[in-house]
Each structure stands twice: as structure tokens, then as C-alpha cells.
Amino acid sequence: MGRAPCCDKASVKKGPWSPEEDTKLKEYIDKHGTGGNWIALPQKAGLKRCGKSCRLRWLNYLRPNIKHGEFSEDEDRIICSLYANIGSRWSIIAAQLPGRTDNDIKNYWNTKLKRKLMGMINPASHAGHHHYQANSLSSLVQAWELPSVTQLPCSSPTSYKCGNNTYYRLAGSSTEPISFSSSPLSNNSFSSASVLQSQESFAQHNYQVKESLLMFGSEASCSSSDGSYNNQINHVTESEYENVGGRGTSKSEQTGLQEYFYNGIEDEQKLVLSNGGAEEWSHEKRNGLWGDNPSDYGLEEINQLISSSSCNSFLFDENKIAERTMYY
DNA sequence: AAGCTCTCCAACCGCGTTTAC
DNA sequence: GGTAAACGCGGTTGGAGAGCT
């Protein structure tokens, strides 16, 4: 049985917003705020729109400080790295890119960035750069110089291993947004050394050792959510962290970091891990996109592969991953 | 110039989660 | 604790504009 519609579909306007509607919505919110009730807002604002439509318009277009236009190489790298590690969790990724919305990033990924990656890993498109075979999943990760952060095979989600170092969740301080020094996406120059360097760089940028807790992310992040729990990933105290120790903890108690740990890392990792290691490889993925046959992947499965490689890169089992051959 | 295809992205939709009662 | 309403997210769609033939 389907759920009841959020509004009377027949009486609400759909399609592109007119400048007049934008003005009405913006003026109303500037004056009164959202009031915490998007459903009632359109009527109050004199708009013949569904509340969800108003919310989306505000979050993705009218909200202050929205950044439109070209993505920088740094932004590319952040998106690629986070996508590889947490998959299509656009709101979390957006939280790392001030001014960008999840919708923007999602569109950018689907229309440009994914293709950019395809160009990098397809031998035909960059003859001469053959350090990695295009049919290996690990080559995707390597081609991208994606960070590989390994969750320690213990029950604690507070520590992660990258290279020879172990990183712990950091409490009570802010860090800079994720940034990477090199831009392999622009020069197609792949090397193992830079992969390792990048992995280390990722960990050093995002996980700092302090008080046995690890901090991920930055202040002043901005996503499509208007102050929602994942709008910022910062300032997670030890006590806050303890609050989410149980599965039943409400989302409002969680910060973005906690969401990241429990959904982005822990939940996905548990799909991959069993026996405390990589003895078994689950074909399950968060969105259930894994096929049964590792050799069945086509072009459009690539981001699934990357996404999983990532589940994946928190416990990056090169041998297992290498078995998953792609054909396209 | 016309018709077709492709690309981009704003907006919609469905559903899981959270909140309020 | 149960239920319905509302929120928020991610996947998908559709239309406008650009590019090509």
C-alpha cells in the first residue's frame, strides 16, 4: 500500500520556478524562516507549490552562499575520494564542500566526473599510461589515487589504520576540510608512490591522533540540508560519541561524523568483513547493487565497483578486489 | 534551416527515518 | 508503544539548450 501524498497534487504547480515564485519564497523565508514546517510554508508564502518543492528550491538554489559553476580540481578529488570511501552519500560529500549541494554534486558526478574517471581508466583514451590494467578494480582506485583507510579489525569504530599508522577519532577540535596536494585527475600520471602518499595524506588530513578519538571533517561545511544533522561534521565530543554507542540512538543526537562512522563506515564494512578479516567477500552492498558474478560488470557498474572498492577501501583487500574484473 | 542526438541540471518521486502526539 | 505526519535523502526524469548531420 502506498503512502498518502504529501499534498494535493492537482492543486499544486509543478515544473520550473518562475522568478516571481523565487522572490516570494525567498522573501518569506528571509522574513519568517522556514518555521520548521515546509508543508505549511507554501500556503503562508502565497505559493501554489508543494512543501517539498519549496524546500528543494530553497536548499538547492535560493539559500545564501550557494556556489554554482565549475568544480575545482580539489573539489573533484574530494568528491572522488569520498565517493570511493562512502559511496553515493551525497549529503555527506556535500558537507565537505562548502557552498555545494548534494544535488549539484550528484549531477556533477553523474554527468562529468564519472566520465572523467572513465577516460582515465580506459586504455584507449590515454595510450601510453599503462601502469595499471584497466580491468582491475584496484587500478581504478589506484588511478584515482584514492585513499585507502583500513578499519582496524576490532570492534572499536574509533580507530582506523592507514599505511603503517593508526589514526584515532579526535575530540573537541576542528580541522581543515579535506584537501589533497596533487591532482592526478588532471595529469593522468599514476604511480604507486603517489598512491601511498595520497593515502597517507588523506589520513593525516582527516584523522588526527588526540585523546583516543578521531575527528573527521571541518567547520563551516554546507550541504543541502538546512542545519540538519549532517550539515557539519565537526566537534564531536567523547560524550557525544558515547551517546551513539547503541543502535537505537536517535538521529538528532548524531553529528555528521557519527553518521559517517555508523553508516558510512561501520555499517558498510560489516557487509564486507566477517571472521574479523577479509575471509569472505559479501556481494551485498548498501543499495543492493552487487551482482552475483564478479565478472559481469559493465560500464555502468563502475561506480558501484568503486563504491564497493571503498567499502572496501576501509579494508582494502587487494587480492579479493583484483578478482573482480571489469569488462567495458 | 531543419531535424536529430546529446548533455546538463532543476525538479520530481518514492521511501526510509525521525518526530510529534 | 503505536501511528501518522513530516523530513531528508538518493535515484530518476524531463525539458532546455548545444552540437552535429
Short mmCIF file of N, CA, C and O in Angstrom, two decimals, chain A residues 10-89:
data_model
loop_
_atom_site.label_atom_id
_atom_site.label_comp_id
_atom_site.label_asym_id
_atom_site.label_seq_id
_atom_site.Cartn_x
_atom_site.Cartn_y
_atom_site.Cartn_z
N ALA A 10 -3.16 17.82 -7.51
CA ALA A 10 -3.91 18.50 -8.56
C ALA A 10 -3.85 20.02 -8.42
O ALA A 10 -3.90 20.75 -9.42
N SER A 11 -3.73 20.49 -7.18
CA SER A 11 -3.81 21.93 -6.97
C SER A 11 -2.46 22.62 -6.85
O SER A 11 -2.40 23.83 -6.69
N VAL A 12 -1.37 21.85 -6.90
CA VAL A 12 -0.06 22.48 -6.80
C VAL A 12 0.61 22.58 -8.17
O VAL A 12 0.41 21.74 -9.04
N LYS A 13 1.39 23.63 -8.30
CA LYS A 13 2.11 23.84 -9.54
C LYS A 13 3.37 22.98 -9.54
O LYS A 13 4.00 22.80 -8.50
N LYS A 14 3.72 22.49 -10.70
CA LYS A 14 4.95 21.71 -10.84
C LYS A 14 5.83 22.35 -11.91
O LYS A 14 5.41 23.28 -12.59
N GLY A 15 7.01 21.84 -12.04
CA GLY A 15 7.90 22.34 -13.08
C GLY A 15 8.77 23.50 -12.60
O GLY A 15 8.82 23.79 -11.40
N PRO A 16 9.47 24.11 -13.53
CA PRO A 16 10.43 25.16 -13.20
C PRO A 16 9.81 26.31 -12.41
O PRO A 16 8.66 26.66 -12.64
N TRP A 17 10.62 26.87 -11.56
CA TRP A 17 10.17 28.00 -10.76
C TRP A 17 10.33 29.30 -11.53
O TRP A 17 11.35 29.51 -12.20
N SER A 18 9.34 30.16 -11.38
CA SER A 18 9.43 31.48 -12.02
C SER A 18 10.18 32.42 -11.08
O SER A 18 10.25 32.18 -9.86
N PRO A 19 10.73 33.51 -11.61
CA PRO A 19 11.41 34.48 -10.76
C PRO A 19 10.48 35.04 -9.68
O PRO A 19 10.92 35.31 -8.56
N GLU A 20 9.21 35.17 -10.02
CA GLU A 20 8.25 35.69 -9.03
C GLU A 20 8.11 34.71 -7.85
O GLU A 20 8.06 35.12 -6.70
N GLU A 21 8.04 33.44 -8.18
CA GLU A 21 7.92 32.43 -7.13
C GLU A 21 9.19 32.42 -6.26
O GLU A 21 9.11 32.33 -5.03
N ASP A 22 10.32 32.53 -6.92
CA ASP A 22 11.59 32.58 -6.18
C ASP A 22 11.58 33.74 -5.20
O ASP A 22 11.96 33.60 -4.03
N THR A 23 11.15 34.89 -5.70
CA THR A 23 11.13 36.10 -4.86
C THR A 23 10.20 35.90 -3.67
O THR A 23 10.56 36.22 -2.52
N LYS A 24 9.02 35.37 -3.94
CA LYS A 24 8.05 35.13 -2.86
C LYS A 24 8.65 34.23 -1.79
O LYS A 24 8.56 34.51 -0.59
N LEU A 25 9.24 33.12 -2.24
CA LEU A 25 9.78 32.15 -1.29
C LEU A 25 10.93 32.75 -0.50
O LEU A 25 11.00 32.62 0.73
N LYS A 26 11.82 33.42 -1.21
CA LYS A 26 13.00 33.98 -0.55
C LYS A 26 12.59 35.05 0.47
O LYS A 26 13.07 35.06 1.60
N GLU A 27 11.69 35.91 0.03
CA GLU A 27 11.25 36.99 0.93
C GLU A 27 10.56 36.42 2.17
O GLU A 27 10.77 36.88 3.28
N TYR A 28 9.77 35.38 1.94
CA TYR A 28 9.06 34.80 3.08
C TYR A 28 10.06 34.18 4.07
O TYR A 28 9.96 34.39 5.28
N ILE A 29 10.98 33.42 3.54
CA ILE A 29 11.93 32.75 4.44
C ILE A 29 12.87 33.75 5.09
O ILE A 29 13.21 33.62 6.27
N ASP A 30 13.29 34.76 4.34
CA ASP A 30 14.12 35.80 4.94
C ASP A 30 13.41 36.45 6.13
O ASP A 30 14.02 36.79 7.15
N LYS A 31 12.12 36.61 5.97
CA LYS A 31 11.33 37.30 6.98
C LYS A 31 10.93 36.39 8.14
O LYS A 31 11.03 36.74 9.31
N HIS A 32 10.47 35.19 7.79
CA HIS A 32 9.90 34.31 8.83
C HIS A 32 10.67 33.04 9.09
O HIS A 32 10.36 32.29 10.01
N GLY A 33 11.64 32.76 8.26
CA GLY A 33 12.30 31.46 8.38
C GLY A 33 11.40 30.36 7.83
O GLY A 33 10.31 30.64 7.34
N THR A 34 11.87 29.16 7.94
CA THR A 34 11.05 28.05 7.42
C THR A 34 9.97 27.65 8.41
O THR A 34 9.03 26.95 8.06
N GLY A 35 10.13 28.09 9.64
CA GLY A 35 9.13 27.75 10.65
C GLY A 35 9.11 26.28 11.01
O GLY A 35 8.23 25.82 11.72
N GLY A 36 10.07 25.58 10.48
CA GLY A 36 10.15 24.15 10.77
C GLY A 36 9.03 23.33 10.17
O GLY A 36 8.79 22.19 10.54
N ASN A 37 8.31 23.94 9.25
CA ASN A 37 7.19 23.22 8.65
C ASN A 37 7.07 23.57 7.17
O ASN A 37 6.43 24.53 6.77
N TRP A 38 7.68 22.75 6.37
CA TRP A 38 7.68 23.01 4.94
C TRP A 38 6.31 22.79 4.32
O TRP A 38 5.97 23.41 3.31
N ILE A 39 5.54 21.91 4.90
CA ILE A 39 4.23 21.60 4.32
C ILE A 39 3.33 22.83 4.38
O ILE A 39 2.59 23.12 3.44
N ALA A 40 3.41 23.54 5.51
CA ALA A 40 2.53 24.70 5.68
C ALA A 40 3.09 25.95 5.01
O ALA A 40 2.35 26.90 4.77
N LEU A 41 4.37 25.94 4.72
CA LEU A 41 5.04 27.14 4.22
C LEU A 41 4.47 27.71 2.91
O LEU A 41 4.22 28.91 2.82
N PRO A 42 4.25 26.87 1.90
CA PRO A 42 3.79 27.44 0.63
C PRO A 42 2.50 28.23 0.75
O PRO A 42 2.35 29.29 0.13
N GLN A 43 1.59 27.74 1.56
CA GLN A 43 0.33 28.46 1.72
C GLN A 43 0.56 29.81 2.39
O GLN A 43 0.05 30.84 1.95
N LYS A 44 1.40 29.78 3.44
CA LYS A 44 1.70 31.03 4.15
C LYS A 44 2.41 32.02 3.24
O LYS A 44 2.24 33.23 3.35
N ALA A 45 3.25 31.48 2.36
CA ALA A 45 4.04 32.35 1.50
C ALA A 45 3.27 32.74 0.24
O ALA A 45 3.77 33.52 -0.58
N GLY A 46 2.07 32.21 0.10
CA GLY A 46 1.28 32.53 -1.08
C GLY A 46 1.75 31.82 -2.33
O GLY A 46 1.65 32.36 -3.43
N LEU A 47 2.27 30.63 -2.14
CA LEU A 47 2.77 29.87 -3.29
C LEU A 47 1.90 28.65 -3.55
O LEU A 47 1.46 27.98 -2.61
N LYS A 48 1.65 28.39 -4.80
CA LYS A 48 0.88 27.18 -5.15
C LYS A 48 1.86 26.05 -5.43
O LYS A 48 1.91 25.50 -6.54
N ARG A 49 2.65 25.74 -4.44
CA ARG A 49 3.67 24.71 -4.59
C ARG A 49 3.58 23.71 -3.45
O ARG A 49 3.12 24.02 -2.37
N CYS A 50 4.08 22.53 -3.73
CA CYS A 50 4.20 21.51 -2.69
C CYS A 50 5.31 21.93 -1.72
O CYS A 50 6.30 22.55 -2.13
N GLY A 51 5.14 21.60 -0.46
CA GLY A 51 6.16 21.95 0.52
C GLY A 51 7.53 21.37 0.19
O GLY A 51 8.56 22.02 0.37
N LYS A 52 7.50 20.17 -0.31
CA LYS A 52 8.77 19.53 -0.68
C LYS A 52 9.46 20.29 -1.79
O LYS A 52 10.69 20.43 -1.82
N SER A 53 8.66 20.77 -2.71
CA SER A 53 9.21 21.53 -3.83
C SER A 53 9.84 22.82 -3.33
O SER A 53 10.92 23.22 -3.79
N CYS A 54 9.16 23.48 -2.38
CA CYS A 54 9.70 24.72 -1.79
C CYS A 54 11.03 24.43 -1.09
O CYS A 54 11.99 25.18 -1.23
N ARG A 55 11.03 23.38 -0.33
CA ARG A 55 12.23 23.03 0.41
C ARG A 55 13.41 22.81 -0.54
O ARG A 55 14.51 23.32 -0.35
N LEU A 56 13.14 22.06 -1.59
CA LEU A 56 14.19 21.74 -2.55
C LEU A 56 14.69 23.00 -3.25
O LEU A 56 15.90 23.19 -3.46
N ARG A 57 13.75 23.85 -3.61
CA ARG A 57 14.12 25.08 -4.30
C ARG A 57 15.00 25.94 -3.39
O ARG A 57 15.99 26.53 -3.83
N TRP A 58 14.62 26.01 -2.15
CA TRP A 58 15.38 26.81 -1.19
C TRP A 58 16.77 26.22 -0.97
O TRP A 58 17.79 26.90 -1.06
N LEU A 59 16.80 24.94 -0.72
CA LEU A 59 18.07 24.30 -0.39
C LEU A 59 19.05 24.28 -1.56
O LEU A 59 20.25 24.45 -1.39
N ASN A 60 18.52 24.06 -2.72
CA ASN A 60 19.41 23.86 -3.87
C ASN A 60 19.67 25.12 -4.69
O ASN A 60 20.56 25.12 -5.54
N TYR A 61 18.88 26.16 -4.45
CA TYR A 61 19.04 27.31 -5.32
C TYR A 61 18.98 28.66 -4.61
O TYR A 61 19.82 29.52 -4.86
N LEU A 62 18.03 28.84 -3.74
CA LEU A 62 17.82 30.16 -3.16
C LEU A 62 18.61 30.43 -1.89
O LEU A 62 18.87 31.58 -1.55
N ARG A 63 18.95 29.39 -1.20
CA ARG A 63 19.68 29.53 0.05
C ARG A 63 20.94 30.38 -0.16
O ARG A 63 21.60 30.27 -1.20
N PRO A 64 21.29 31.22 0.83
CA PRO A 64 22.50 32.04 0.69
C PRO A 64 23.76 31.18 0.59
O PRO A 64 23.80 30.06 1.10
N ASN A 65 24.76 31.75 -0.05
CA ASN A 65 26.09 31.12 -0.13
C ASN A 65 26.14 29.86 -0.98
O ASN A 65 27.07 29.07 -0.84
N ILE A 66 25.15 29.67 -1.81
CA ILE A 66 25.21 28.54 -2.73
C ILE A 66 26.24 28.86 -3.81
O ILE A 66 26.24 29.94 -4.38
N LYS A 67 27.09 27.90 -4.06
CA LYS A 67 28.12 28.08 -5.08
C LYS A 67 27.71 27.33 -6.34
O LYS A 67 27.45 26.13 -6.31
N HIS A 68 27.62 28.03 -7.44
CA HIS A 68 27.33 27.38 -8.71
C HIS A 68 28.56 27.47 -9.61
O HIS A 68 29.48 28.20 -9.34
N GLY A 69 28.54 26.71 -10.67
CA GLY A 69 29.63 26.81 -11.63
C GLY A 69 30.65 25.70 -11.49
O GLY A 69 30.42 24.69 -10.81
N GLU A 70 31.76 25.90 -12.16
CA GLU A 70 32.79 24.88 -12.29
C GLU A 70 33.29 24.35 -10.95
O GLU A 70 33.45 25.10 -9.99
N PHE A 71 33.56 23.07 -10.93
CA PHE A 71 34.17 22.45 -9.75
C PHE A 71 35.69 22.50 -9.92
O PHE A 71 36.21 22.33 -11.02
N SER A 72 36.37 22.76 -8.85
CA SER A 72 37.83 22.82 -8.90
C SER A 72 38.41 21.41 -8.85
O SER A 72 37.71 20.44 -8.53
N GLU A 73 39.68 21.30 -9.15
CA GLU A 73 40.36 20.00 -9.08
C GLU A 73 40.33 19.46 -7.65
O GLU A 73 40.18 18.26 -7.44
N ASP A 74 40.48 20.35 -6.70
CA ASP A 74 40.43 19.91 -5.30
C ASP A 74 39.05 19.33 -4.98
O ASP A 74 38.93 18.31 -4.29
N GLU A 75 38.05 20.02 -5.48
CA GLU A 75 36.69 19.51 -5.24
C GLU A 75 36.51 18.16 -5.92
O GLU A 75 35.89 17.25 -5.35
N ASP A 76 37.05 18.04 -7.11
CA ASP A 76 37.00 16.74 -7.81
C ASP A 76 37.59 15.65 -6.94
O ASP A 76 37.02 14.56 -6.79
N ARG A 77 38.73 15.95 -6.41
CA ARG A 77 39.44 14.94 -5.62
C ARG A 77 38.66 14.56 -4.37
O ARG A 77 38.58 13.40 -3.99
N ILE A 78 38.10 15.56 -3.75
CA ILE A 78 37.33 15.29 -2.54
C ILE A 78 36.12 14.42 -2.87
O ILE A 78 35.83 13.43 -2.20
N ILE A 79 35.46 14.78 -3.94
CA ILE A 79 34.28 14.00 -4.34
C ILE A 79 34.67 12.56 -4.67
O ILE A 79 34.06 11.61 -4.18
N CYS A 80 35.72 12.45 -5.47
CA CYS A 80 36.16 11.09 -5.86
C CYS A 80 36.55 10.27 -4.64
O CYS A 80 36.17 9.10 -4.52
N SER A 81 37.31 10.88 -3.79
CA SER A 81 37.79 10.14 -2.62
C SER A 81 36.66 9.73 -1.71
O SER A 81 36.59 8.59 -1.26
N LEU A 82 35.77 10.66 -1.46
CA LEU A 82 34.66 10.33 -0.58
C LEU A 82 33.72 9.32 -1.23
O LEU A 82 33.21 8.42 -0.58
N TYR A 83 33.52 9.49 -2.53
CA TYR A 83 32.65 8.53 -3.22
C TYR A 83 33.24 7.13 -3.11
O TYR A 83 32.53 6.15 -2.90
N ALA A 84 34.54 7.06 -3.27
CA ALA A 84 35.19 5.76 -3.21
C ALA A 84 35.09 5.16 -1.81
O ALA A 84 35.10 3.94 -1.65
N ASN A 85 35.02 6.02 -0.83
CA ASN A 85 35.01 5.51 0.53
C ASN A 85 33.62 5.31 1.11
O ASN A 85 33.41 4.40 1.90
N ILE A 86 32.70 6.16 0.73
CA ILE A 86 31.38 6.03 1.36
C ILE A 86 30.26 5.85 0.35
O ILE A 86 29.11 5.72 0.72
N GLY A 87 30.59 5.85 -0.94
CA GLY A 87 29.56 5.65 -1.94
C GLY A 87 28.75 6.91 -2.20
O GLY A 87 29.20 8.01 -1.92
N SER A 88 27.55 6.70 -2.68
CA SER A 88 26.74 7.84 -3.10
C SER A 88 26.00 8.48 -1.93
O SER A 88 24.79 8.66 -1.95
N ARG A 89 26.75 8.84 -0.94
CA ARG A 89 26.15 9.53 0.21
C ARG A 89 26.35 11.01 -0.04
O ARG A 89 27.19 11.67 0.58
#
